[in-house]
Amino acid sequence: MVIQGETLEETARQLLLQRGVTIDDLAELVLFLQKPYITNLTTETCIENIEAVLSKREVHNAIITGIQLDILAEQKQLLHPLQEILTEDEGLYGIDEILALAIVNVYGTIGFTNYGYIDKVKPGILKKLNAHDGKQCHTFLDDIVGAIAAAAASRLAHSNPAQSPITQ
Ligand code: MG
């Protein structure tokens, strides 16, 4: 499989789609995270914030690095014991979560709490990616997807200061 986007951003976006993650899947996660805090939050607003997250270079780099490792694991191209760790999505590995922090960081600390929460609850596409029911390896992708949603939700929160009890 050769993926050649014109830009780093195009390549990252194409990789997400090829691995089965759409903008609508991401929007569903952002809606899940922010709906309790923002009245009348729409899918369109969620998508606007996801698009902003997907325009950041550090996000592109995390996406292409994580998905590349997932693909190499599927192709059995990794060294032992990393090959087995990724194939089995070994719970104590933790580097998949660390890589995703490069995305979570982009819009401040609210991203951290959102990320931890969504990783625990695993709504929508996250549940599918964690099913471990096929030949595909999503050890890195699930964290990347959760992190994109968490960062977009954080951006949304910061752009709605009127929701805060403390206003300036
Ligand atoms: Mg993972």
GROMACS .gro file of C-alpha atoms and ligand atoms in nm:
model
  169
    1MET     CA    1   0.000   0.000   0.000
    2VAL     CA    2   0.146   0.332  -0.106
    3ILE     CA    3  -0.010   0.648   0.021
    4GLN     CA    4   0.117   0.967  -0.129
    5GLY     CA    5  -0.063   1.279  -0.025
    6GLU     CA    6   0.056   1.609  -0.165
    7THR     CA    7   0.118   1.733   0.186
    8LEU     CA    8   0.178   1.590   0.531
    9GLU     CA    9  -0.181   1.686   0.619
   10GLU     CA   10  -0.329   1.509   0.316
   11THR     CA   11  -0.129   1.196   0.392
   12ALA     CA   12  -0.244   1.198   0.755
   13ARG     CA   13  -0.608   1.247   0.654
   14GLN     CA   14  -0.590   0.971   0.391
   15LEU     CA   15  -0.435   0.733   0.641
   16LEU     CA   16  -0.718   0.794   0.890
   17LEU     CA   17  -0.978   0.722   0.620
   18GLN     CA   18  -0.798   0.413   0.496
   19ARG     CA   19  -0.793   0.280   0.851
   20GLY     CA   20  -1.170   0.330   0.874
   21VAL     CA   21  -1.196   0.657   1.067
   22THR     CA   22  -1.415   0.931   0.917
   23ILE     CA   23  -1.467   1.293   1.021
   24ASP     CA   24  -1.822   1.193   1.123
   25ASP     CA   25  -1.683   0.927   1.358
   26LEU     CA   26  -1.463   1.194   1.518
   27ALA     CA   27  -1.754   1.440   1.536
   28GLU     CA   28  -1.962   1.182   1.721
   29LEU     CA   29  -1.688   1.156   1.985
   30VAL     CA   30  -1.658   1.534   2.024
   31LEU     CA   31  -2.035   1.561   2.059
   32PHE     CA   32  -2.023   1.291   2.327
   33LEU     CA   33  -1.758   1.485   2.521
   34GLN     CA   34  -1.896   1.840   2.494
   35LYS     CA   35  -2.274   1.806   2.468
   36PRO     CA   36  -2.321   1.815   2.846
   37TYR     CA   37  -2.144   2.153   2.861
   38ILE     CA   38  -2.257   2.340   2.549
   39THR     CA   39  -2.626   2.380   2.479
   40ASN     CA   40  -2.739   2.323   2.120
   41LEU     CA   41  -2.398   2.193   2.017
   42THR     CA   42  -2.416   2.077   1.655
   43THR     CA   43  -2.221   1.822   1.453
   44GLU     CA   44  -2.109   2.107   1.223
   45THR     CA   45  -1.946   2.289   1.513
   46CYS     CA   46  -1.774   1.969   1.622
   47ILE     CA   47  -1.643   1.919   1.267
   48GLU     CA   48  -1.507   2.277   1.255
   49ASN     CA   49  -1.302   2.205   1.565
   50ILE     CA   50  -1.181   1.869   1.437
   51GLU     CA   51  -1.069   2.040   1.115
   52ALA     CA   52  -0.866   2.286   1.324
   53VAL     CA   53  -0.698   2.000   1.512
   54LEU     CA   54  -0.628   1.820   1.184
   55SER     CA   55  -0.446   2.126   1.050
   56LYS     CA   56  -0.164   2.102   1.307
   57ARG     CA   57   0.171   1.958   1.212
   58GLU     CA   58   0.229   1.778   1.542
   59VAL     CA   59  -0.105   1.603   1.488
   60HIS     CA   60  -0.004   1.491   1.137
   61ASN     CA   61   0.323   1.355   1.271
   62ALA     CA   62   0.152   1.156   1.546
   63ILE     CA   63  -0.104   1.015   1.299
   64ILE     CA   64   0.150   0.898   1.040
   65THR     CA   65   0.386   0.755   1.303
   66GLY     CA   66   0.119   0.563   1.494
   67ILE     CA   67  -0.062   0.426   1.190
   68GLN     CA   68   0.269   0.325   1.033
   69LEU     CA   69   0.352   0.117   1.340
   70ASP     CA   70   0.005  -0.046   1.334
   71ILE     CA   71   0.053  -0.136   0.966
   72LEU     CA   72   0.402  -0.276   1.024
   73ALA     CA   73   0.260  -0.489   1.307
   74GLU     CA   74  -0.005  -0.629   1.070
   75GLN     CA   75   0.269  -0.709   0.819
   76LYS     CA   76   0.474  -0.878   1.095
   77GLN     CA   77   0.764  -0.646   1.020
   78LEU     CA   78   0.854  -0.549   1.376
   79LEU     CA   79   1.130  -0.686   1.593
   80HIS     CA   80   1.053  -0.924   1.877
   81PRO     CA   81   0.914  -0.845   2.133
   82LEU     CA   82   0.761  -0.523   1.993
   83GLN     CA   83   0.582  -0.732   1.729
   84GLU     CA   84   0.396  -0.934   1.993
   85ILE     CA   85   0.333  -0.631   2.215
   86LEU     CA   86   0.157  -0.444   1.934
   87THR     CA   87  -0.028  -0.747   1.794
   88GLU     CA   88  -0.167  -0.828   2.137
   89ASP     CA   89  -0.222  -0.461   2.227
   90GLU     CA   90  -0.045  -0.533   2.551
   91GLY     CA   91  -0.205  -0.330   2.830
   92LEU     CA   92   0.112  -0.213   3.004
   93TYR     CA   93   0.295  -0.099   2.687
   94GLY     CA   94   0.176   0.263   2.720
   95ILE     CA   95   0.373   0.415   2.432
   96ASP     CA   96   0.057   0.436   2.221
   97GLU     CA   97  -0.092   0.666   2.485
   98ILE     CA   98   0.231   0.866   2.510
   99LEU     CA   99   0.241   0.928   2.134
  100ALA     CA  100  -0.121   1.049   2.144
  101LEU     CA  101  -0.027   1.309   2.406
  102ALA     CA  102   0.141   1.505   2.125
  103ILE     CA  103  -0.215   1.560   1.996
  104VAL     CA  104  -0.384   1.612   2.332
  105ASN     CA  105  -0.133   1.888   2.418
  106VAL     CA  106  -0.230   2.113   2.130
  107TYR     CA  107  -0.524   2.290   2.302
  108GLY     CA  108  -0.438   2.294   2.670
  109THR     CA  109  -0.503   2.088   2.977
  110ILE     CA  110  -0.876   2.022   2.927
  111GLY     CA  111  -0.753   1.786   2.656
  112PHE     CA  112  -0.591   1.562   2.918
  113THR     CA  113  -0.906   1.501   3.118
  114ASN     CA  114  -1.114   1.452   2.802
  115TYR     CA  115  -0.860   1.205   2.671
  116GLY     CA  116  -0.850   0.999   2.991
  117TYR     CA  117  -1.229   0.993   3.008
  118ILE     CA  118  -1.293   0.892   2.649
  119ASP     CA  119  -1.020   0.627   2.669
  120LYS     CA  120  -1.199   0.474   2.967
  121VAL     CA  121  -1.556   0.490   2.832
  122LYS     CA  122  -1.470   0.410   2.466
  123PRO     CA  123  -1.781   0.541   2.290
  124GLY     CA  124  -1.858   0.508   1.916
  125ILE     CA  125  -1.569   0.426   1.685
  126LEU     CA  126  -1.336   0.369   1.983
  127LYS     CA  127  -1.531   0.060   2.079
  128LYS     CA  128  -1.495  -0.078   1.725
  129LEU     CA  129  -1.123  -0.004   1.713
  130ASN     CA  130  -1.077  -0.186   2.044
  131ALA     CA  131  -1.272  -0.496   1.943
  132HIS     CA  132  -0.955  -0.690   1.842
  133ASP     CA  133  -1.169  -0.904   1.614
  134GLY     CA  134  -0.985  -0.896   1.286
  135LYS     CA  135  -0.646  -0.899   1.121
  136GLN     CA  136  -0.607  -0.528   1.173
  137CYS     CA  137  -0.395  -0.383   1.449
  138HIS     CA  138  -0.524  -0.057   1.599
  139THR     CA  139  -0.294  -0.036   1.900
  140PHE     CA  140  -0.189   0.320   1.810
  141LEU     CA  141  -0.496   0.427   1.611
  142ASP     CA  142  -0.745   0.406   1.897
  143ASP     CA  143  -0.538   0.647   2.108
  144ILE     CA  144  -0.482   0.881   1.814
  145VAL     CA  145  -0.856   0.896   1.745
  146GLY     CA  146  -0.940   0.955   2.113
  147ALA     CA  147  -0.675   1.226   2.128
  148ILE     CA  148  -0.803   1.410   1.818
  149ALA     CA  149  -1.154   1.413   1.968
  150ALA     CA  150  -1.022   1.523   2.309
  151ALA     CA  151  -0.821   1.808   2.155
  152ALA     CA  152  -1.119   1.923   1.946
  153ALA     CA  153  -1.341   1.913   2.256
  154SER     CA  154  -1.082   2.117   2.445
  155ARG     CA  155  -1.070   2.376   2.166
  156LEU     CA  156  -1.449   2.396   2.177
  157ALA     CA  157  -1.447   2.448   2.553
  158HIS     CA  158  -1.196   2.732   2.520
  159SER     CA  159  -1.399   2.897   2.246
  160ASN     CA  160  -1.709   2.900   2.469
  161PRO     CA  161  -1.595   3.097   2.777
  162ALA     CA  162  -1.956   3.209   2.828
  163GLN     CA  163  -2.016   2.858   2.959
  164SER     CA  164  -1.775   2.931   3.243
  165PRO     CA  165  -1.921   3.070   3.568
  166ILE     CA  166  -1.628   3.314   3.574
  167THR     CA  167  -1.648   3.568   3.294
  168GLN     CA  168  -1.422   3.860   3.219
  169MG      MG  169  -0.394   0.177   2.220
   0.00000   0.00000   0.00000
